[in-house]
Amino acid sequence: MLRVRFYVGADHRARVVGWEEELTEVVNAASALLSRASNVQLELVESVGWERAGGPLEKTLASLTANDPGTDVDVVVGLVDASETALADF
C-alpha cells in the first residue's frame, strides 16, 4: 500500500468542478490497475488546496518539497496547470 498526499493548485481547482471527488475516483482507478498489474495499491491520505507561486517547474517542485517532505506518506504529488508550466519552461 502506497500512501499518497496530493496538493492541488488553484488553477486545477478552478477548472474542475468537484475536483476532490474526481481525484478520489482517479486514485481508486489507478489503484485497481496497479493492484492487478503489480499487487500495489494506492491510498489517498489527503488532498489539499495549494496556493503555490508560479514560475518554472523546478521552483514549484522545490517549494512543494520544502512545504511537505513526505515523512508520513510514501508519495507527495503536486497538481499544477499544464499550460502555465509548459509556457514557463518552454
Short mmCIF file of C-alpha atoms in Angstrom, two decimals:
data_model
loop_
_atom_site.label_atom_id
_atom_site.label_comp_id
_atom_site.label_asym_id
_atom_site.label_seq_id
_atom_site.Cartn_x
_atom_site.Cartn_y
_atom_site.Cartn_z
CA MET A 1 0.00 0.00 0.00
CA LEU A 2 1.43 3.34 -1.09
CA ARG A 3 0.11 6.26 0.92
CA VAL A 4 -0.29 9.38 -1.26
CA ARG A 5 -0.93 13.04 -0.48
CA PHE A 6 -1.97 15.42 -3.28
CA TYR A 7 -1.51 19.18 -3.38
CA VAL A 8 -3.93 20.66 -5.90
CA GLY A 9 -3.17 24.08 -7.38
CA ALA A 10 -5.80 26.79 -7.52
CA ASP A 11 -5.78 26.61 -11.32
CA HIS A 12 -6.88 22.96 -11.28
CA ARG A 13 -9.43 23.53 -8.52
CA ALA A 14 -10.96 26.39 -10.52
CA ARG A 15 -11.22 24.36 -13.73
CA VAL A 16 -12.52 21.08 -12.30
CA VAL A 17 -15.88 21.17 -10.57
CA GLY A 18 -15.89 18.51 -7.85
CA TRP A 19 -12.10 18.11 -8.02
CA GLU A 20 -11.91 16.23 -4.70
CA GLU A 21 -14.37 13.56 -5.86
CA GLU A 22 -12.68 13.32 -9.26
CA LEU A 23 -9.27 12.92 -7.64
CA THR A 24 -10.61 10.15 -5.40
CA GLU A 25 -12.05 8.37 -8.44
CA VAL A 26 -8.79 8.68 -10.39
CA VAL A 27 -6.69 7.38 -7.50
CA ASN A 28 -9.09 4.48 -6.94
CA ALA A 29 -8.99 3.56 -10.64
CA ALA A 30 -5.19 3.78 -10.71
CA SER A 31 -5.02 1.68 -7.56
CA ALA A 32 -7.20 -1.03 -9.12
CA LEU A 33 -4.99 -1.07 -12.22
CA LEU A 34 -1.77 -1.20 -10.22
CA SER A 35 -3.17 -3.87 -7.96
CA ARG A 36 -3.94 -6.15 -10.91
CA ALA A 37 -0.62 -5.45 -12.65
CA SER A 38 1.81 -5.45 -9.73
CA ASN A 39 -0.08 -6.09 -6.50
CA VAL A 40 0.43 -2.46 -5.42
CA GLN A 41 -2.43 -0.34 -4.11
CA LEU A 42 -2.75 3.40 -3.55
CA GLU A 43 -4.32 5.06 -0.55
CA LEU A 44 -5.32 8.70 -0.90
CA VAL A 45 -4.36 10.04 2.51
CA GLU A 46 -5.21 13.66 1.84
CA SER A 47 -5.92 16.17 -0.90
CA VAL A 48 -5.02 19.73 -0.04
CA GLY A 49 -5.68 23.01 -1.81
CA TRP A 50 -2.34 24.53 -2.74
CA GLU A 51 -1.64 28.23 -3.19
CA ARG A 52 1.65 27.91 -4.98
CA ALA A 53 3.80 30.56 -6.59
CA GLY A 54 4.04 30.40 -10.36
CA GLY A 55 7.25 30.03 -12.26
CA PRO A 56 9.47 27.27 -13.56
CA LEU A 57 8.68 23.68 -12.66
CA GLU A 58 11.95 23.34 -10.72
CA LYS A 59 10.93 26.22 -8.43
CA THR A 60 7.48 24.68 -7.94
CA LEU A 61 8.99 21.30 -7.06
CA ALA A 62 11.43 22.88 -4.62
CA SER A 63 8.57 24.74 -2.95
CA LEU A 64 6.48 21.59 -2.65
CA THR A 65 9.40 19.61 -1.23
CA ALA A 66 10.14 22.34 1.33
CA ASN A 67 6.47 22.54 2.30
CA ASP A 68 5.97 18.78 2.63
CA PRO A 69 8.96 16.43 2.83
CA GLY A 70 6.54 13.49 2.88
CA THR A 71 7.75 11.93 6.11
CA ASP A 72 4.32 10.46 6.92
CA VAL A 73 3.39 9.29 3.40
CA ASP A 74 5.11 7.38 0.62
CA VAL A 75 4.40 9.84 -2.20
CA VAL A 76 3.63 13.56 -2.37
CA VAL A 77 2.09 14.81 -5.64
CA GLY A 78 1.53 18.39 -6.76
CA LEU A 79 -1.06 19.09 -9.47
CA VAL A 80 -0.41 22.26 -11.46
CA ASP A 81 -1.85 23.75 -14.63
CA ALA A 82 -0.03 22.17 -17.57
CA SER A 83 -0.30 25.16 -19.89
CA GLU A 84 1.27 27.57 -17.38
CA THR A 85 4.13 25.20 -16.64
CA ALA A 86 4.73 24.37 -20.29
CA LEU A 87 4.86 28.04 -21.24
CA ALA A 88 7.12 28.96 -18.33
CA ASP A 89 9.57 26.12 -19.03
CA PHE A 90 9.45 26.22 -22.83
#
